[in-house]
Coordinates of N, CA and C in Angstrom, one line a residue:
M1 N -3.1 -1.9 -2.0 CA -1.9 -1.1 -2.1 C -1.3 -1.4 -3.6
S2 N -1.1 -0.3 -4.3 CA -0.7 -0.5 -5.7 C 0.7 -0.2 -5.9
N3 N 1.5 0.4 -4.9 CA 2.8 0.7 -5.1 C 3.7 -0.2 -4.5
I4 N 3.6 -1.6 -4.9 CA 4.4 -2.6 -4.5 C 5.0 -3.2 -5.8
K5 N 6.4 -3.2 -5.8 CA 7.0 -3.8 -7.0 C 7.5 -5.2 -6.6
I6 N 6.8 -6.2 -7.2 CA 7.1 -7.6 -6.9 C 7.8 -8.2 -8.1
N7 N 9.1 -8.5 -8.1 CA 9.8 -9.1 -9.0 C 9.8 -10.6 -8.8
I8 N 9.2 -11.3 -9.7 CA 9.2 -12.8 -9.7 C 10.0 -13.4 -10.8
S9 N 10.8 -14.3 -10.4 CA 11.7 -15.0 -11.4 C 11.4 -16.5 -11.2
F10 N 11.6 -17.3 -12.3 CA 11.4 -18.8 -12.2 C 12.7 -19.4 -12.5
Q11 N 13.2 -20.4 -11.7 CA 14.2 -21.2 -12.1 C 13.7 -22.6 -12.6
V12 N 12.4 -22.8 -12.6 CA 11.9 -24.1 -13.0 C 10.8 -23.8 -14.1
R13 N 10.6 -24.7 -14.9 CA 9.6 -24.7 -15.9 C 8.3 -25.2 -15.4
T14 N 7.2 -24.4 -15.7 CA 5.9 -24.9 -15.1 C 4.8 -24.3 -16.1
L15 N 3.8 -25.1 -16.2 CA 2.7 -24.7 -17.0 C 1.8 -23.7 -16.2
R16 N 2.0 -23.7 -14.9 CA 1.2 -22.9 -14.0 C 1.8 -21.5 -13.7
R17 N 2.7 -21.1 -14.4 CA 3.5 -19.9 -14.2 C 2.6 -18.7 -13.8
L18 N 1.7 -18.4 -14.6 CA 0.7 -17.3 -14.4 C -0.1 -17.4 -13.1
T19 N -0.5 -18.7 -12.9 CA -1.3 -19.0 -11.6 C -0.4 -18.7 -10.4
I20 N 0.8 -19.2 -10.4 CA 1.8 -19.0 -9.3 C 2.1 -17.6 -9.2
E21 N 2.4 -16.9 -10.3 CA 2.7 -15.4 -10.0 C 1.5 -14.8 -9.4
S22 N 0.3 -15.0 -9.9 CA -0.9 -14.4 -9.3 C -1.1 -14.7 -7.9
I23 N -0.8 -15.9 -7.3 CA -0.9 -16.3 -6.1 C 0.1 -15.5 -5.1
V24 N 1.3 -15.6 -5.6 CA 2.5 -14.9 -4.9 C 2.1 -13.4 -4.7
R25 N 1.8 -12.8 -5.8 CA 1.5 -11.3 -5.8 C 0.3 -11.1 -4.7
K26 N -0.8 -11.9 -4.8 CA -1.9 -11.8 -3.9 C -1.5 -11.9 -2.4
C27 N -0.8 -12.9 -2.1 CA -0.3 -13.1 -0.8 C 0.6 -12.0 -0.3
I28 N 1.5 -11.6 -1.1 CA 2.4 -10.5 -0.6 C 1.6 -9.2 -0.4
R29 N 0.7 -8.8 -1.3 CA -0.1 -7.6 -1.2 C -1.0 -7.7 0.1
A30 N -1.7 -8.9 0.3 CA -2.5 -9.0 1.4 C -1.8 -8.9 2.8
T31 N -0.6 -9.5 2.8 CA 0.3 -9.4 4.0 C 0.6 -8.0 4.4
F32 N 1.0 -7.3 3.4 CA 1.4 -5.8 3.7 C 0.1 -5.0 4.0
R33 N -1.0 -5.3 3.3 CA -2.3 -4.6 3.7 C -2.7 -5.0 5.1
E34 N -2.6 -6.2 5.5 CA -3.0 -6.7 6.9 C -2.1 -6.0 7.9
E35 N -0.7 -5.9 7.5 CA 0.2 -5.2 8.6 C 0.1 -3.8 8.6
G36 N -0.7 -3.2 7.6 CA -0.9 -1.7 7.6 C 0.3 -1.0 7.0
I37 N 1.1 -1.7 6.2 CA 2.3 -1.1 5.5 C 1.8 -0.3 4.3
K38 N 2.1 1.1 4.3 CA 1.7 1.9 3.3 C 2.8 2.5 2.5
V39 N 4.1 2.2 2.8 CA 5.2 2.6 2.2 C 5.4 1.9 0.8
P40 N 5.9 2.6 -0.3 CA 6.2 1.9 -1.5 C 7.3 0.9 -1.3
L41 N 7.1 -0.3 -1.7 CA 8.0 -1.5 -1.4 C 8.4 -2.1 -2.8
E42 N 9.6 -2.8 -2.6 CA 10.0 -3.7 -3.7 C 10.5 -5.0 -3.0
I43 N 10.2 -6.1 -3.6 CA 10.6 -7.5 -3.1 C 10.9 -8.4 -4.2
N44 N 11.8 -9.2 -4.1 CA 12.2 -10.1 -5.2 C 11.9 -11.6 -4.7
V45 N 11.2 -12.3 -5.7 CA 10.8 -13.7 -5.3 C 11.3 -14.6 -6.4
L46 N 12.1 -15.7 -6.0 CA 12.6 -16.7 -6.9 C 11.7 -18.0 -6.6
I47 N 11.1 -18.5 -7.7 CA 10.4 -19.8 -7.6 C 11.4 -20.8 -8.2
T48 N 11.8 -21.8 -7.4 CA 12.8 -22.7 -7.7 C 12.3 -24.2 -7.3
D49 N 13.2 -25.0 -7.3 CA 12.8 -26.5 -6.9 C 13.6 -26.9 -5.8
D50 N 13.4 -28.1 -5.3 CA 14.1 -28.5 -4.1 C 15.6 -28.6 -4.3
E51 N 16.1 -29.0 -5.5 CA 17.6 -29.0 -5.6 C 18.2 -27.7 -5.5
N52 N 17.7 -26.7 -6.1 CA 18.2 -25.4 -6.2 C 18.1 -24.7 -4.7
I53 N 16.9 -24.8 -4.1 CA 16.8 -24.2 -2.7 C 17.7 -24.9 -1.8
R54 N 18.1 -26.2 -2.0 CA 19.1 -26.8 -1.2 C 20.4 -26.2 -1.4
L55 N 20.8 -25.9 -2.6 CA 22.0 -25.2 -2.9 C 22.1 -23.8 -2.3
I56 N 21.0 -23.1 -2.4 CA 21.0 -21.8 -1.9 C 21.1 -21.9 -0.4
N57 N 20.5 -22.8 0.2 CA 20.5 -22.9 1.7 C 21.8 -23.3 2.2
A58 N 22.5 -24.2 1.4 CA 24.0 -24.6 1.7 C 24.9 -23.4 1.6
S59 N 24.8 -22.6 0.6 CA 25.7 -21.5 0.2 C 25.5 -20.4 1.1
S60 N 24.3 -20.1 1.5 CA 24.0 -18.9 2.3 C 23.9 -19.2 3.7
R61 N 23.5 -20.4 4.2 CA 23.3 -20.6 5.6 C 24.2 -21.8 6.1
N62 N 24.9 -22.4 5.2 CA 25.7 -23.6 5.5 C 24.9 -24.8 6.1
I63 N 23.7 -24.9 5.6 CA 22.7 -25.9 5.9 C 22.4 -26.6 4.6
D64 N 23.0 -27.9 4.5 CA 22.9 -28.6 3.2 C 21.5 -29.4 3.3
K65 N 20.4 -28.7 3.2 CA 19.1 -29.4 3.4 C 18.1 -28.6 2.6
V66 N 17.1 -29.3 2.1 CA 16.0 -28.7 1.4 C 15.1 -28.1 2.5
T67 N 14.4 -27.0 2.0 CA 13.5 -26.2 2.8 C 12.4 -25.7 1.9
D68 N 11.3 -25.2 2.5 CA 10.3 -24.7 1.6 C 10.5 -23.2 1.2
V69 N 11.0 -22.4 2.2 CA 11.2 -20.9 1.8 C 12.4 -20.4 2.6
L70 N 13.1 -19.6 1.8 CA 14.2 -18.9 2.4 C 13.9 -17.4 2.2
S71 N 14.2 -16.7 3.2 CA 14.1 -15.2 3.0 C 15.4 -14.5 3.4
F72 N 15.7 -13.5 2.6 CA 17.0 -12.6 2.8 C 16.6 -11.2 2.9
P73 N 16.3 -10.8 4.2 CA 15.9 -9.4 4.3 C 16.9 -8.4 4.1
M74 N 16.6 -7.2 3.5 CA 17.6 -6.2 3.2 C 17.9 -5.5 4.6
F75 N 17.0 -5.4 5.5 CA 17.2 -4.6 6.7 C 16.9 -5.6 7.9
D76 N 17.5 -5.2 9.1 CA 17.2 -6.0 10.3 C 16.0 -5.4 11.0
L77 N 14.8 -5.7 10.7 CA 13.6 -5.2 11.3 C 13.0 -6.3 12.1
T78 N 12.2 -5.9 13.1 CA 11.5 -6.8 14.0 C 10.2 -7.1 13.4
A79 N 9.8 -8.4 13.3 CA 8.5 -8.8 12.8 C 7.4 -8.3 13.6
G80 N 6.4 -7.7 13.0 CA 5.3 -7.2 13.5 C 5.5 -5.8 14.1
E81 N 6.7 -5.2 14.0 CA 6.9 -3.9 14.5 C 7.5 -3.0 13.4
P82 N 6.7 -2.6 12.4 CA 7.3 -1.8 11.3 C 7.8 -0.4 11.8
P83 N 8.7 0.1 11.2 CA 9.3 1.4 11.6 C 8.2 2.5 11.5
A84 N 8.3 3.4 12.4 CA 7.3 4.6 12.3 C 7.6 5.4 11.2
D85 N 8.8 5.6 10.9 CA 9.4 6.3 9.8 C 10.3 5.5 8.8
W86 N 9.8 5.3 7.7 CA 10.5 4.5 6.7 C 11.5 5.2 5.8
S87 N 11.6 6.5 6.1 CA 12.4 7.4 5.2 C 13.9 6.9 5.0
E88 N 14.5 6.4 6.0 CA 15.8 5.9 6.0 C 16.0 4.6 5.2
Y89 N 14.9 3.9 4.9 CA 14.9 2.6 4.2 C 14.6 2.8 2.8
I90 N 14.1 4.0 2.3 CA 13.8 4.2 0.9 C 15.0 4.4 0.0
D91 N 15.0 3.6 -1.0 CA 16.1 3.8 -2.0 C 15.9 5.1 -2.8
P92 N 16.8 6.2 -2.8 CA 16.5 7.5 -3.4 C 16.4 7.3 -4.9
D93 N 17.0 6.3 -5.5 CA 17.0 6.1 -6.9 C 15.6 5.6 -7.4
T94 N 15.0 4.8 -6.6 CA 13.7 4.1 -7.1 C 12.5 4.7 -6.3
G95 N 12.7 5.3 -5.1 CA 11.6 5.7 -4.3 C 10.9 4.6 -3.6
L96 N 11.5 3.4 -3.6 CA 10.9 2.2 -3.1 C 11.8 1.7 -1.9
C97 N 11.1 1.0 -1.0 CA 11.8 0.4 0.1 C 12.2 -1.0 -0.3
P98 N 13.5 -1.3 -0.6 CA 13.8 -2.7 -1.0 C 13.9 -3.7 0.2
L99 N 12.8 -4.5 0.3 CA 12.7 -5.4 1.5 C 13.6 -6.6 1.4
G100 N 14.1 -7.1 0.3 CA 15.0 -8.2 0.2 C 14.4 -9.2 -0.8
D101 N 14.9 -10.5 -0.5 CA 14.6 -11.6 -1.5 C 14.1 -12.8 -0.8
M102 N 13.3 -13.5 -1.5 CA 12.7 -14.8 -1.0 C 13.0 -15.8 -2.1
A103 N 13.2 -17.1 -1.6 CA 13.2 -18.2 -2.5 C 12.1 -19.2 -2.1
I104 N 11.3 -19.7 -3.0 CA 10.3 -20.7 -2.7 C 10.5 -21.9 -3.5
S105 N 10.5 -23.0 -2.9 CA 10.6 -24.3 -3.5 C 9.1 -24.7 -4.0
I106 N 8.9 -24.8 -5.3 CA 7.7 -25.1 -5.8 C 7.2 -26.5 -5.5
E107 N 8.2 -27.4 -5.4 CA 8.0 -28.8 -4.9 C 7.4 -28.8 -3.5
R108 N 8.1 -28.1 -2.6 CA 7.6 -28.1 -1.3 C 6.3 -27.4 -1.1
A109 N 6.1 -26.3 -1.8 CA 4.7 -25.6 -1.8 C 3.6 -26.6 -2.3
N110 N 3.9 -27.4 -3.3 CA 2.8 -28.3 -3.8 C 2.6 -29.4 -2.8
E111 N 3.6 -29.9 -2.1 CA 3.4 -30.9 -1.1 C 2.7 -30.4 0.0
Q112 N 3.0 -29.2 0.5 CA 2.2 -28.6 1.7 C 0.8 -28.3 1.3
A113 N 0.6 -27.9 0.1 CA -0.8 -27.6 -0.4 C -1.6 -28.9 -0.3
Q114 N -1.1 -30.0 -0.4 CA -1.8 -31.3 -0.3 C -2.1 -31.7 1.1
L115 N -1.5 -31.1 2.0 CA -1.8 -31.5 3.4 C -3.1 -31.1 3.9

């Protein structure tokens, strides 16, 4: 699927930025391909650290705790049940369906990769 706009930003410095971007893009594209989603999509991904994901968690969910991933969907959809008609979800200005935002703690991802 080539019509996915994946916006990745980094709050952390890392020498592996290009590798991380490649892995995130590959995972997102594979997920939508596996789910059979063919609508043009946009998703925002923030790569951060434990301290900042804890702050995001505290301010958005009132949970003052580190976590691995936070997601902030744009729409209240049911997992595994994509809409039959995506037209009401498409942004008329971009022609894309803005799915929402994700924050990933690179520290937690590294720890989990070691398991």
